[in-house]
Coordinates of C-alpha atoms and ligand atoms in Angstrom, one line a residue:
Chain A
X1 CA 25.8 -13.9 -1.8
X2 CA 24.0 -16.5 1.0
X3 CA 20.7 -16.0 1.1
X4 CA 20.1 -14.6 4.4
X5 CA 22.5 -12.5 3.5
X6 CA 20.0 -11.2 0.5
X7 CA 17.5 -10.6 2.9
X8 CA 19.0 -8.3 5.1
X9 CA 20.6 -6.5 2.1
X10 CA 17.0 -6.0 1.0
X11 CA 15.9 -5.2 4.6
X12 CA 18.8 -3.1 5.1
X13 CA 17.6 -0.7 1.4
X14 CA 13.9 -0.5 2.3
X15 CA 14.5 1.2 5.8
X16 CA 16.9 3.4 4.0
X17 CA 14.2 4.4 2.3
X18 CA 11.1 4.3 5.6
X19 CA 9.1 6.9 3.9
X20 CA 9.0 5.9 0.4
X21 CA 8.9 2.1 1.3
X22 CA 6.0 2.9 3.6
X23 CA 3.9 5.0 1.2
X24 CA 4.3 1.6 -1.9
X25 CA 3.5 -0.3 1.0
X26 CA 0.4 0.9 1.3
X27 CA -1.3 -0.1 -1.8
X28 CA -0.9 -3.1 -0.7
X29 CA -1.7 -2.9 3.0
X30 CA -5.3 -1.5 1.4
X31 CA -5.5 -4.8 -1.3
X32 CA -5.2 -7.3 1.4
X33 CA -7.8 -5.0 4.5
X34 CA -10.3 -4.7 1.4
X35 CA -9.6 -8.5 0.1
X36 CA -10.1 -9.4 4.1
X37 CA -12.9 -7.5 4.8
X38 CA -15.2 -8.0 2.0
X39 CA -14.7 -11.5 2.0
X40 CA -15.4 -11.1 5.8
X41 CA -19.2 -9.4 4.9
X42 CA -20.2 -11.8 2.0
X43 CA -19.7 -14.6 4.0
X44 CA -20.9 -13.6 7.1
X45 CA -24.3 -12.2 4.9
X46 CA -23.9 -15.7 3.3
X47 CA -24.0 -17.9 6.4
X48 CA -26.9 -15.3 8.2
X49 CA -28.9 -15.9 5.5
X50 CA -28.5 -19.6 5.7
X51 CA -28.9 -19.6 9.3
X52 CA -32.1 -17.6 8.8
X53 CA -33.6 -20.4 6.2
X54 CA -32.2 -23.2 8.1
X55 CA -34.5 -21.2 11.2
X56 CA -37.3 -21.7 9.3
X57 CA -37.5 -25.6 10.3
X58 CA -36.5 -28.4 9.0
X59 CA -36.9 -31.0 6.6
X60 CA -39.9 -28.1 5.0
X61 CA -41.3 -28.8 1.0
X62 CA -42.3 -25.5 -0.4
X63 CA -45.6 -26.5 -2.9
X64 CA -46.4 -22.8 -5.2
X65 CA -48.2 -23.0 -8.6
X66 CA -46.9 -22.0 -11.6
X67 CA -43.0 -21.9 -11.6
X68 CA -40.2 -20.8 -8.4
X69 CA -38.1 -18.7 -10.1
X70 CA -36.9 -15.3 -9.2
X71 CA -37.5 -13.7 -12.5
X72 CA -41.3 -14.3 -12.9
X73 CA -44.2 -13.1 -11.4
X74 CA -45.6 -15.5 -8.8
X75 CA -48.7 -17.4 -11.2
X76 CA -52.4 -16.8 -9.2
X77 CA -53.3 -19.6 -7.7
X78 CA -56.5 -21.7 -9.2
X79 CA -55.9 -23.6 -6.2
X80 CA -58.8 -24.6 -2.6
X81 CA -60.2 -25.9 -0.3
X82 CA -61.0 -29.8 -2.2
X83 CA -57.3 -29.5 -3.2
X84 CA -56.4 -28.8 0.5
X85 CA -58.6 -32.2 1.4
X86 CA -56.0 -33.9 -1.6
X87 CA -53.5 -32.6 -0.3
X88 CA -53.8 -33.8 3.8
X89 CA -54.9 -37.0 2.7
X90 CA -51.4 -37.2 0.4
X91 CA -49.1 -36.2 3.3
X92 CA -51.3 -38.2 5.8
X93 CA -51.3 -35.9 8.8
X94 CA -53.5 -32.9 9.3
X95 CA -50.3 -32.1 12.1
X96 CA -47.9 -31.7 8.7
X97 CA -48.7 -29.4 6.4
X98 CA -50.3 -26.1 6.6
X99 CA -52.3 -24.0 3.7
X100 CA -52.2 -20.1 3.1
X101 CA -54.0 -17.5 1.7
X102 CA -51.7 -14.1 2.2
X103 CA -52.6 -10.5 1.7
X104 CA -52.0 -7.1 3.2
X105 CA -54.1 -5.6 5.0
X106 CA -55.0 -2.2 7.2
X107 CA -55.0 -3.3 11.0
X108 CA -56.6 -1.2 13.6
X109 CA -57.3 -1.2 17.2
X110 CA -58.6 2.2 18.3
X111 CA -57.3 5.4 17.2
X112 CA -54.0 2.9 15.8
X113 CA -53.2 1.2 12.3
X114 CA -50.8 -0.6 11.6
X115 CA -50.7 -2.0 8.1
X116 CA -49.7 -5.5 7.4
X117 CA -49.3 -9.1 5.1
X118 CA -52.3 -10.9 7.0
X119 CA -52.3 -14.9 6.3
X120 CA -54.7 -17.3 6.5
X121 CA -53.6 -20.4 7.7
X122 CA -54.4 -23.6 9.2
X123 CA -54.0 -24.5 13.3
X124 CA -50.7 -26.6 12.1
X125 CA -48.3 -23.9 11.2
X126 CA -46.3 -23.5 13.9
X127 CA -45.8 -27.4 14.0
X128 CA -44.5 -26.8 10.3
X129 CA -42.7 -23.6 10.9
X130 CA -40.8 -23.4 13.9
X131 CA -42.8 -20.1 15.4
X132 CA -43.1 -19.9 19.0
X133 CA -45.7 -17.7 21.0
X134 CA -45.3 -14.5 23.6
X135 CA -48.1 -15.0 25.6
X136 CA -51.7 -16.8 24.7
X137 CA -52.2 -19.9 22.6
X138 CA -52.5 -20.0 18.5
X139 CA -55.7 -21.0 17.1
X140 CA -57.3 -23.9 17.2
X141 CA -58.8 -26.9 14.4
X142 CA -61.9 -25.1 15.7
X143 CA -61.5 -22.1 14.4
X144 CA -60.1 -23.0 11.4
X145 CA -63.0 -25.6 11.1
X146 CA -65.8 -23.0 11.9
X147 CA -64.1 -19.6 10.4
X148 CA -63.8 -17.7 13.7
X149 CA -62.8 -14.3 13.3
X150 CA -59.4 -14.7 15.8
X151 CA -55.9 -13.5 15.5
X152 CA -52.6 -14.9 16.4
X153 CA -50.5 -11.0 16.2
X154 CA -46.6 -10.8 15.5
X155 CA -45.2 -9.4 18.4
X156 CA -43.8 -6.0 16.1
X157 CA -47.7 -5.8 15.1
X158 CA -49.0 -6.3 18.8
X159 CA -46.6 -3.5 19.9
X160 CA -47.7 -0.7 17.4
X161 CA -51.8 -1.7 18.1
X162 CA -51.2 -1.9 21.8
X163 CA -47.8 -0.3 22.8
X164 CA -46.6 -2.2 26.5
X165 CA -50.3 -3.8 27.0
X166 CA -51.6 -7.1 26.7
X167 CA -52.6 -8.1 23.2
X168 CA -54.8 -11.3 23.8
X169 CA -58.9 -10.8 24.5
X170 CA -58.4 -7.3 22.8
X171 CA -60.3 -6.3 19.6
X172 CA -58.7 -5.5 16.4
X173 CA -60.2 -4.2 12.9
X174 CA -58.7 -6.6 9.5
X175 CA -60.4 -5.0 6.0
X176 CA -63.0 -3.7 8.7
X177 CA -64.1 -6.8 10.3
X178 CA -63.7 -7.4 14.1
X179 CA -61.9 -9.9 14.9
X180 CA -60.3 -11.3 18.4
X181 CA -56.8 -11.8 19.3
X182 CA -56.5 -15.0 21.3
X183 CA -52.2 -14.8 21.0
X184 CA -49.1 -12.9 20.1
X185 CA -45.8 -14.5 18.8
X186 CA -42.7 -14.4 20.2
X187 CA -40.4 -11.8 18.5
X188 CA -38.5 -13.9 15.7
X189 CA -36.7 -10.8 14.1
X190 CA -36.0 -10.9 10.0
X191 CA -35.4 -13.9 7.8
X192 CA -34.4 -13.0 3.7
X193 CA -35.3 -9.3 4.5
X194 CA -39.4 -10.2 5.2
X195 CA -39.7 -8.9 8.9
X196 CA -41.6 -12.2 10.2
X197 CA -42.8 -10.2 13.5
X198 CA -45.0 -7.8 11.0
X199 CA -47.3 -10.0 10.4
X200 CA -50.6 -12.2 11.5
X201 CA -52.4 -15.2 11.8
X202 CA -55.5 -15.8 11.6
X203 CA -58.4 -18.8 10.1
X204 CA -57.7 -19.8 6.4
X205 CA -61.6 -19.9 6.3
X206 CA -62.0 -16.8 8.4
X207 CA -59.4 -15.2 5.2
X208 CA -61.2 -16.6 2.5
X209 CA -64.3 -15.1 3.4
X210 CA -62.9 -11.9 4.5
X211 CA -61.3 -11.9 0.6
X212 CA -64.4 -13.2 -1.1
X213 CA -62.0 -15.8 -2.4
X214 CA -61.8 -19.6 -2.1
X215 CA -58.0 -19.5 -3.4
X216 CA -55.5 -21.2 -1.1
X217 CA -51.9 -19.7 -2.5
X218 CA -49.6 -21.9 -1.1
X219 CA -49.3 -25.1 0.6
X220 CA -45.8 -26.0 3.3
X221 CA -45.2 -29.7 4.3
X222 CA -43.1 -30.8 7.1
X223 CA -41.0 -34.2 6.2
X224 CA -40.7 -36.6 8.9
X225 CA -37.1 -37.0 7.6
X226 CA -34.8 -36.3 4.3
X227 CA -35.5 -39.2 3.2
X228 CA -39.1 -38.7 2.4
X229 CA -38.8 -34.8 1.1
X230 CA -38.3 -35.7 -2.8
X231 CA -41.1 -38.8 -3.0
X232 CA -43.7 -36.8 -0.6
X233 CA -43.0 -33.2 -3.2
X234 CA -43.6 -35.4 -6.8
X235 CA -46.7 -37.3 -4.8
X236 CA -48.5 -33.6 -4.3
X237 CA -47.1 -32.2 -7.9
X238 CA -48.6 -35.3 -8.9
X239 CA -52.3 -35.0 -7.4
X240 CA -52.5 -31.3 -8.0
X241 CA -51.5 -31.5 -11.6
X242 CA -54.2 -34.6 -12.0
X243 CA -56.4 -32.6 -10.5
X244 CA -55.3 -29.1 -12.3
X245 CA -54.1 -30.8 -15.8
X246 CA -53.7 -27.3 -17.3
X247 CA -51.0 -25.7 -14.4
X248 CA -48.0 -25.9 -14.0
X249 CA -47.0 -26.4 -10.3
X250 CA -43.5 -26.7 -8.7
X251 CA -42.2 -28.4 -5.0
X252 CA -39.3 -26.7 -3.5
X253 CA -37.0 -27.5 -0.8
X254 CA -35.8 -26.1 2.0
X255 CA -31.8 -27.6 0.7
X256 CA -33.0 -26.1 -3.0
X257 CA -33.4 -22.5 -1.2
X258 CA -30.2 -22.8 0.9
X259 CA -28.6 -24.1 -2.3
X260 CA -29.3 -21.3 -4.1
X261 CA -29.6 -18.7 -1.8
X262 CA -25.5 -20.3 -1.3
X263 CA -24.8 -19.9 -5.2
X264 CA -26.0 -16.4 -5.2
X265 CA -24.0 -15.2 -2.6
X266 CA -21.3 -17.0 -3.1
X267 CA -21.1 -15.5 -5.8
X268 CA -21.1 -12.2 -4.9
X269 CA -18.5 -13.0 -2.3
X270 CA -15.8 -13.9 -5.0
X271 CA -17.4 -11.2 -7.2
X272 CA -16.2 -9.0 -4.4
X273 CA -13.3 -10.7 -3.5
X274 CA -12.4 -9.8 -6.4
X275 CA -12.9 -6.6 -7.4
X276 CA -10.6 -5.9 -4.1
X277 CA -8.4 -8.4 -5.7
X278 CA -8.1 -5.5 -8.5
X279 CA -6.8 -3.1 -6.1
X280 CA -4.1 -5.9 -5.5
X281 CA -2.9 -5.5 -8.5
X282 CA -3.1 -2.1 -8.7
X283 CA -1.3 -2.1 -5.0
X284 CA 1.5 -4.5 -7.2
X285 CA 1.7 -2.0 -10.5
X286 CA 2.5 0.1 -7.7
X287 CA 5.3 -1.2 -6.3
X288 CA 6.9 -2.6 -9.6
X289 CA 6.9 1.6 -10.7
X290 CA 8.5 2.4 -7.3
X291 CA 11.1 -0.1 -7.7
X292 CA 11.9 0.6 -11.4
X293 CA 12.3 4.1 -9.7
X294 CA 14.8 3.0 -7.1
X295 CA 16.6 1.3 -9.2
X296 CA 17.3 3.8 -11.0
X297 CA 18.0 6.0 -8.5
X298 CA 20.7 3.7 -7.1
X299 CA 22.0 2.7 -10.2
X300 CA 25.6 4.0 -8.8
X301 CA 24.9 1.6 -6.3
X302 CA 24.5 -1.2 -8.0
X303 CA 27.5 -0.3 -10.4
X304 CA 29.6 -0.3 -7.0
X305 CA 27.9 -3.6 -5.6
X306 CA 28.7 -4.9 -9.7
X307 CA 32.4 -3.5 -9.0
X308 CA 33.3 -5.3 -5.9
X309 CA 31.8 -8.7 -7.4
X310 CA 28.4 -9.0 -6.9
X311 CA 27.1 -11.3 -10.1
X312 CA 23.6 -10.1 -11.6
X313 CA 22.3 -12.7 -10.0
X314 CA 23.1 -11.6 -6.5
X315 CA 21.2 -7.8 -7.4
X316 CA 18.5 -9.5 -8.7
X317 CA 17.4 -11.3 -5.9
X318 CA 18.4 -7.9 -3.6
X319 CA 15.6 -5.8 -5.7
X320 CA 13.1 -9.1 -5.8
X321 CA 13.3 -9.8 -2.5
X322 CA 12.7 -5.8 -1.4
X323 CA 9.9 -6.3 -3.8
X324 CA 8.4 -9.6 -1.6
X325 CA 8.8 -8.0 1.5
X326 CA 7.1 -5.0 0.7
X327 CA 4.5 -6.2 -0.8
X328 CA 4.0 -9.1 2.2
X329 CA 4.9 -7.0 5.2
X330 CA 2.5 -4.7 3.9
X331 CA 0.4 -8.0 3.1
X332 CA 0.5 -8.9 7.3
X333 CA -0.6 -5.3 7.2
X334 CA -3.4 -5.8 5.2
X335 CA -4.1 -9.2 7.4
X336 CA -4.9 -7.1 10.9
X337 CA -6.4 -4.3 8.8
X338 CA -8.7 -6.5 7.4
X339 CA -9.8 -7.6 10.6
X340 CA -10.3 -4.9 12.5
X341 CA -11.8 -3.3 10.0
X342 CA -14.2 -6.3 9.7
X343 CA -14.8 -6.7 13.4
X344 CA -16.0 -3.3 13.9
X345 CA -18.0 -3.2 10.3
X346 CA -19.8 -6.3 11.9
X347 CA -20.1 -4.1 16.0
X348 CA -21.1 -0.9 14.1
X349 CA -23.6 -2.1 11.5
X350 CA -26.4 -4.8 11.1
X351 CA -24.1 -6.4 8.6
X352 CA -22.5 -9.7 10.1
X353 CA -18.9 -10.9 9.3
X354 CA -17.2 -14.0 9.2
X355 CA -13.3 -14.0 9.2
X356 CA -12.3 -16.8 6.7
X357 CA -8.8 -18.3 6.6
X358 CA -8.5 -19.0 3.0
X359 CA -9.3 -15.1 2.4
X360 CA -6.6 -14.6 4.4
X361 CA -3.8 -17.1 3.5
X362 CA -5.2 -16.1 -0.2
X363 CA -4.7 -11.8 0.3
X364 CA -1.1 -12.7 2.0
X365 CA -0.4 -15.7 -0.8
X366 CA -0.9 -13.4 -3.8
X367 CA 0.2 -10.0 -1.9
X368 CA 3.8 -11.8 -1.7
X369 CA 3.0 -13.0 -5.6
X370 CA 2.2 -9.9 -6.2
X371 CA 6.0 -8.9 -5.1
X372 CA 7.4 -11.7 -7.4
X373 CA 5.5 -10.9 -10.2
X374 CA 5.9 -7.1 -10.2
X375 CA 9.4 -7.4 -8.8
X376 CA 11.0 -9.5 -11.3
X377 CA 11.9 -7.5 -14.7
X378 CA 12.5 -4.4 -12.2
X379 CA 15.3 -7.2 -10.6
X380 CA 16.2 -8.3 -14.1
X381 CA 16.8 -4.7 -15.2
X382 CA 19.2 -3.8 -12.3
X383 CA 20.6 -7.6 -12.5
X384 CA 21.8 -6.6 -16.3
X385 CA 23.0 -3.3 -15.3
X386 CA 26.4 -2.4 -17.0
X387 CA 28.7 -1.7 -14.2
X388 CA 30.8 0.8 -16.0
X389 CA 27.2 2.4 -17.3
X390 CA 26.1 2.6 -14.0
X391 CA 29.2 3.9 -12.3
X392 CA 29.6 6.6 -14.6
X393 CA 25.4 7.6 -13.4
X394 CA 25.5 10.3 -11.5
Chain B
X1 CA 49.7 -10.7 -13.8
X2 CA 47.1 -8.3 -16.3
X3 CA 48.2 -8.8 -19.9
X4 CA 46.8 -6.5 -22.8
X5 CA 47.7 -7.6 -26.7
X6 CA 46.2 -4.6 -29.1
X7 CA 43.0 -3.9 -27.5
X8 CA 41.0 -1.9 -28.7
X9 CA 37.2 -0.7 -27.3
X10 CA 34.8 1.4 -29.4
X11 CA 31.6 2.2 -28.6
X12 CA 27.8 2.2 -30.9
X13 CA 26.6 5.8 -30.9
X14 CA 23.3 6.4 -32.6
X15 CA 25.0 4.7 -35.0
X16 CA 28.2 6.1 -35.3
X17 CA 31.0 4.0 -33.7
X18 CA 33.3 6.0 -31.0
X19 CA 36.6 4.3 -30.7
X20 CA 37.9 5.1 -26.9
X21 CA 40.7 2.6 -27.6
X22 CA 42.3 2.0 -30.8
X23 CA 45.0 -0.3 -29.7
X24 CA 46.6 -1.1 -26.4
X25 CA 49.2 -3.5 -25.4
X26 CA 50.1 -3.3 -22.0
X27 CA 51.5 -5.4 -18.5
X28 CA 51.2 -5.4 -15.3
X29 CA 53.3 -7.4 -12.4
X30 CA 53.0 -8.1 -9.2
X31 CA 54.0 -5.1 -7.5
X32 CA 53.9 -2.6 -10.4
X33 CA 52.9 1.1 -10.2
X34 CA 51.8 2.7 -13.4
X35 CA 51.0 6.3 -13.8
X36 CA 48.4 6.8 -16.8
X37 CA 48.5 10.4 -17.6
X38 CA 46.6 11.7 -20.4
X39 CA 44.6 14.5 -21.7
X40 CA 40.5 13.9 -20.7
X41 CA 39.1 11.9 -23.5
X42 CA 42.0 10.3 -24.8
X43 CA 40.7 6.7 -22.5
X44 CA 42.4 6.4 -19.7
X45 CA 38.9 5.2 -17.7
X46 CA 38.3 2.7 -20.4
X47 CA 41.1 1.2 -20.3
X48 CA 41.4 1.7 -16.5
X49 CA 37.8 -0.6 -16.8
X50 CA 38.9 -3.4 -18.9
X51 CA 41.9 -3.9 -17.0
X52 CA 39.6 -4.3 -13.9
X53 CA 37.4 -6.8 -15.4
X54 CA 34.4 -4.1 -15.3
X55 CA 34.2 -4.5 -19.3
X56 CA 35.8 -6.7 -22.1
X57 CA 37.6 -5.2 -24.8
X58 CA 35.7 -4.6 -28.9
X59 CA 39.0 -6.9 -29.9
X60 CA 42.4 -7.9 -28.7
X61 CA 43.1 -10.3 -26.1
X62 CA 43.5 -9.4 -22.5
X63 CA 44.7 -11.8 -19.6
X64 CA 43.9 -11.0 -16.1
X65 CA 45.9 -13.2 -13.5
X66 CA 45.8 -15.9 -16.3
X67 CA 42.2 -15.7 -17.3
X68 CA 40.8 -14.5 -20.7
X69 CA 38.3 -12.0 -20.0
X70 CA 36.6 -11.9 -23.6
X71 CA 35.9 -16.1 -22.6
X72 CA 34.5 -15.1 -19.4
X73 CA 31.2 -15.0 -18.5
X74 CA 29.3 -11.9 -15.9
X75 CA 29.2 -14.2 -12.8
X76 CA 32.6 -15.3 -13.7
X77 CA 34.5 -11.7 -13.9
X78 CA 32.4 -10.6 -11.1
X79 CA 34.7 -13.1 -8.9
X80 CA 37.7 -11.9 -10.3
X81 CA 36.6 -8.8 -10.2
X82 CA 35.6 -9.2 -6.5
X83 CA 39.5 -11.7 -6.0
X84 CA 41.5 -9.9 -7.7
X85 CA 40.8 -6.3 -8.1
X86 CA 41.0 -2.9 -6.0
X87 CA 39.1 -0.6 -7.2
X88 CA 39.6 3.2 -5.8
X89 CA 37.4 6.2 -7.9
X90 CA 37.7 9.7 -8.1
X91 CA 34.4 10.0 -6.4
X92 CA 34.5 7.6 -4.1
X93 CA 31.8 5.2 -4.6
X94 CA 30.5 4.7 -1.1
X95 CA 26.8 3.5 0.2
X96 CA 25.2 6.6 1.7
X97 CA 23.3 5.5 5.0
X98 CA 25.0 3.2 5.7
X99 CA 28.5 2.9 8.0
X100 CA 32.1 2.8 7.4
X101 CA 32.6 -0.3 8.6
X102 CA 30.2 -1.3 6.1
X103 CA 30.8 -0.4 3.4
X104 CA 34.7 -1.9 3.5
X105 CA 33.3 -5.1 4.4
X106 CA 30.7 -4.3 1.6
X107 CA 32.9 -7.0 -0.9
X108 CA 33.4 -9.5 1.1
X109 CA 29.6 -10.2 1.1
X110 CA 29.7 -11.3 -2.1
X111 CA 32.1 -13.7 -1.4
X112 CA 29.8 -15.4 1.3
X113 CA 32.1 -14.3 4.4
X114 CA 29.9 -14.1 7.7
X115 CA 29.2 -10.7 9.2
X116 CA 31.4 -11.1 11.9
X117 CA 34.1 -12.3 10.3
X118 CA 33.5 -9.4 7.6
X119 CA 33.0 -6.8 10.3
X120 CA 36.2 -7.8 12.0
X121 CA 38.2 -8.0 8.8
X122 CA 36.3 -4.6 7.8
X123 CA 38.0 -3.3 11.2
X124 CA 41.1 -4.6 11.0
X125 CA 41.2 -2.9 7.7
X126 CA 40.4 0.3 8.6
X127 CA 43.1 0.6 11.3
X128 CA 45.1 0.2 8.5
X129 CA 44.6 2.6 6.8
X130 CA 44.4 5.0 10.0
X131 CA 40.7 5.0 10.8
X132 CA 39.7 2.5 13.2
X133 CA 38.3 5.5 14.9
X134 CA 35.3 6.1 12.7
X135 CA 34.5 2.9 11.8
X136 CA 30.9 3.7 13.2
X137 CA 30.9 7.1 10.9
X138 CA 28.8 7.3 7.2
X139 CA 29.9 8.7 5.0
X140 CA 28.5 11.9 4.9
X141 CA 29.8 12.2 8.7
X142 CA 33.2 12.1 7.2
X143 CA 35.9 14.2 5.2
X144 CA 36.1 13.7 1.8
X145 CA 40.2 12.3 3.1
X146 CA 38.2 10.2 5.0
X147 CA 36.0 8.7 2.8
X148 CA 39.0 8.1 0.4
X149 CA 40.5 6.6 2.8
X150 CA 37.5 4.1 3.4
X151 CA 37.3 3.8 0.0
X152 CA 40.9 2.6 -0.3
X153 CA 40.2 -0.1 2.6
X154 CA 37.1 -1.2 1.1
X155 CA 39.7 -2.0 -2.0
X156 CA 41.7 -3.4 0.2
X157 CA 40.2 -5.6 2.5
X158 CA 39.7 -8.7 -0.2
X159 CA 43.6 -8.7 -0.5
X160 CA 43.6 -8.2 -4.6
X161 CA 46.7 -8.3 -6.5
X162 CA 46.1 -5.0 -8.3
X163 CA 45.0 -1.8 -7.1
X164 CA 43.3 -0.2 -9.9
X165 CA 42.7 4.5 -8.8
X166 CA 41.0 6.6 -11.2
X167 CA 42.3 9.6 -10.5
X168 CA 42.1 9.4 -6.6
X169 CA 42.8 12.7 -5.4
X170 CA 40.7 14.3 -7.8
X171 CA 38.4 15.3 -5.5
X172 CA 40.8 16.3 -2.5
X173 CA 43.0 19.1 -1.9
X174 CA 46.5 18.8 -2.4
X175 CA 47.5 18.2 1.2
X176 CA 45.1 15.3 2.1
X177 CA 45.9 14.2 -1.8
X178 CA 49.2 13.5 -0.8
X179 CA 48.3 12.2 2.7
X180 CA 45.9 9.6 -0.1
X181 CA 49.0 8.9 -2.2
X182 CA 51.3 8.2 0.7
X183 CA 49.5 5.6 1.8
X184 CA 48.0 4.2 -1.6
X185 CA 52.3 4.4 -2.0
X186 CA 52.7 2.4 1.5
X187 CA 50.3 -0.6 0.3
X188 CA 52.9 -0.8 -2.4
X189 CA 55.2 -1.6 -1.1
X190 CA 54.4 -3.7 2.0
X191 CA 51.9 -5.2 0.6
X192 CA 53.1 -5.6 -3.1
X193 CA 50.0 -5.6 -4.4
X194 CA 50.4 -3.5 -7.7
X195 CA 49.1 0.0 -8.5
X196 CA 47.6 1.6 -11.2
X197 CA 47.3 5.0 -11.2
X198 CA 45.1 7.7 -13.2
X199 CA 46.1 11.6 -13.0
X200 CA 46.4 14.5 -14.4
X201 CA 49.0 15.2 -12.6
X202 CA 52.7 15.0 -14.0
X203 CA 54.0 15.5 -10.0
X204 CA 52.3 12.5 -9.1
X205 CA 52.6 10.5 -12.1
X206 CA 56.9 11.1 -11.5
X207 CA 56.9 9.3 -8.0
X208 CA 55.3 5.8 -10.8
X209 CA 58.0 3.4 -11.4
X210 CA 56.5 3.3 -14.7
X211 CA 54.4 6.7 -17.0
X212 CA 52.1 5.9 -19.9
X213 CA 50.9 8.6 -21.8
X214 CA 47.8 8.1 -23.6
X215 CA 46.2 10.3 -27.1
X216 CA 43.5 9.5 -28.7
X217 CA 42.6 5.9 -27.6
X218 CA 46.7 5.1 -27.8
X219 CA 49.0 4.6 -25.6
X220 CA 51.7 7.0 -27.2
X221 CA 54.4 6.9 -24.8
Ligands
ATP1 N1 29.9 4.7 -23.0 C1 30.1 5.6 -24.1 N2 29.5 5.7 -25.0 C2 30.0 5.8 -26.1 N3 31.6 6.8 -25.6 C3 32.3 6.8 -24.3 C4 31.3 5.5 -23.4 N4 32.6 5.6 -22.2 C5 33.1 6.9 -23.5 N5 33.3 7.0 -24.3 C6 34.2 7.8 -25.0 O1 35.1 7.7 -24.6 C7 36.6 8.2 -24.5 C8 37.4 8.1 -23.5 O2 36.7 7.8 -22.8 P1 37.2 8.1 -21.2 O3 36.6 7.9 -20.2 O4 38.1 7.1 -21.5 O5 38.3 9.3 -20.9 P2 39.0 9.6 -20.2 O6 40.3 9.3 -20.1 O7 39.0 8.9 -18.5 O8 38.8 11.2 -20.1 P3 39.0 11.8 -18.8 O9 40.0 12.8 -18.3 O10 38.0 12.9 -18.9 O11 38.5 10.9 -17.4 C9 35.7 9.6 -24.9 O12 35.5 9.9 -26.3 C10 34.4 9.3 -24.1 O13 33.6 10.3 -25.1
MG2 MG1 38.3 9.4 -16.6

């Protein structure tokens, strides 16, 4: 029997049992769709997060006390303004480095209050991180040097406190002290789960006075190019360790953050795909069951086919192809369903979806493979049936 | 054509050996018309399965079309059945949900014939058995007599040397049975196909050129 013929025989048999074929396929459809959807959502999330990290600016280097570690609590900083001076000297360009001192505070204007992140920073901040102003101006060098009580509001803070009114020139109260608003940031959105529109920038010197500390929490540096990042980090760390021999410091680059996040999200995507893969396996077991039932039900047919000249191989091939047809047609339908569900999820929810060709190819390949693997046993059983026994069955 | 020499066939059933055939010798030649009679359980069907290369003897020698069945592999036996034997069963054994012409064409599938040639052959064979007007009918759309004629056409489509019919009229009323028998006999005389027929009916057996009576797994006459 030729292969084309075997396909036709298998197809005819499946068509003769439409309902059962459809239900069997359903398991594969759902399994493949699950793989495609979960991989699409995982990949989409990963790409979005990476874009957010890259959106901070390029060639960034963050220097903090302690270890950069997701499991340990942040170390309280012992750095102060003299360290800041030293770091500016190491970097050699005040426009490329900024420092920060951060605290959560209530900000008030009239009867409106907003709880927000107050960042004491240097005037170079918009040059280090990419940040655009919506209205007004940013903090100036003089603001920082003289510790003026001026503030730049995130767009969300401005909206909460002043509604549609222009906040520039207005007064706000931070931790009980009055500030003048000099600028409002353009809306930026979320970054790594932090709402970057819900923050207020004030001069770091003002912040130190406001919070009653001389502390500096962290430094951020924008290196001139990728090649100098590591060297710059090493120099800064060496200087800090010299000044604080008993304290650990670490420097992380944007690339390292990207790498770590990418790894985590990549693992997440793989785990999701693996879970979905289990449903594919379950679908495969379903196919195997149905094929075994089918072999039993069609014992007489098998006996008859053998009586008129079908070899064990012909019968086995017929049942194997039936299984492969079931799973691969189910796989194709699952791909369609998966793509549709991914696009729908992306359209209706904030979860991003990126459809990858490899997940589709993998899911389809696995479903066809599942057909072969789970079709073999029923096919062998059918092929080996004794024709006399098969014909006597009723 | 078929030579059986002291053929036995026994089954192992729960550790007990059941002897269905206990030494049968028999020759079927071209154009023969042989009727096998005997009580239920005497081993008639078992013998037919052996003659049709569906089964191998436990002991003894069995040559079909010059080939020693005991030495053949399963695929070789399948080929032998396809080329030499035509089966007609008591319960027709037609594929459900499949048209008459496709049922008849089934043996040709395993000959590697193309779909168009198969249909042409099958249609011509159905014409011969008087069912030229029933090509597209499915088994459940035909009478018992018509179904058995489709089954005969299927046995015939490969131009076999032997037709093995195990109680072909067993599921038919007597008039229809006689018509089916007439058809088989006409094929026997016209095509010189050997016809081996199992029957319970002495009148039917009387029409054959040779009668073989079986009892308890042996030929008694
Ligand atoms: N697969 C089997 N396993 C065990 N015993 C079997 C098997 N097939 C047949 N037999 C036994 O072999 C004997 C002969 O059976 P067979 O079917 O050949 O009889 P038969 O002459 O065709 O009877 P009937 O007229 O009822 O069709 C019976 O006793 C039966 O029980
Ligand atoms: Mg019988």
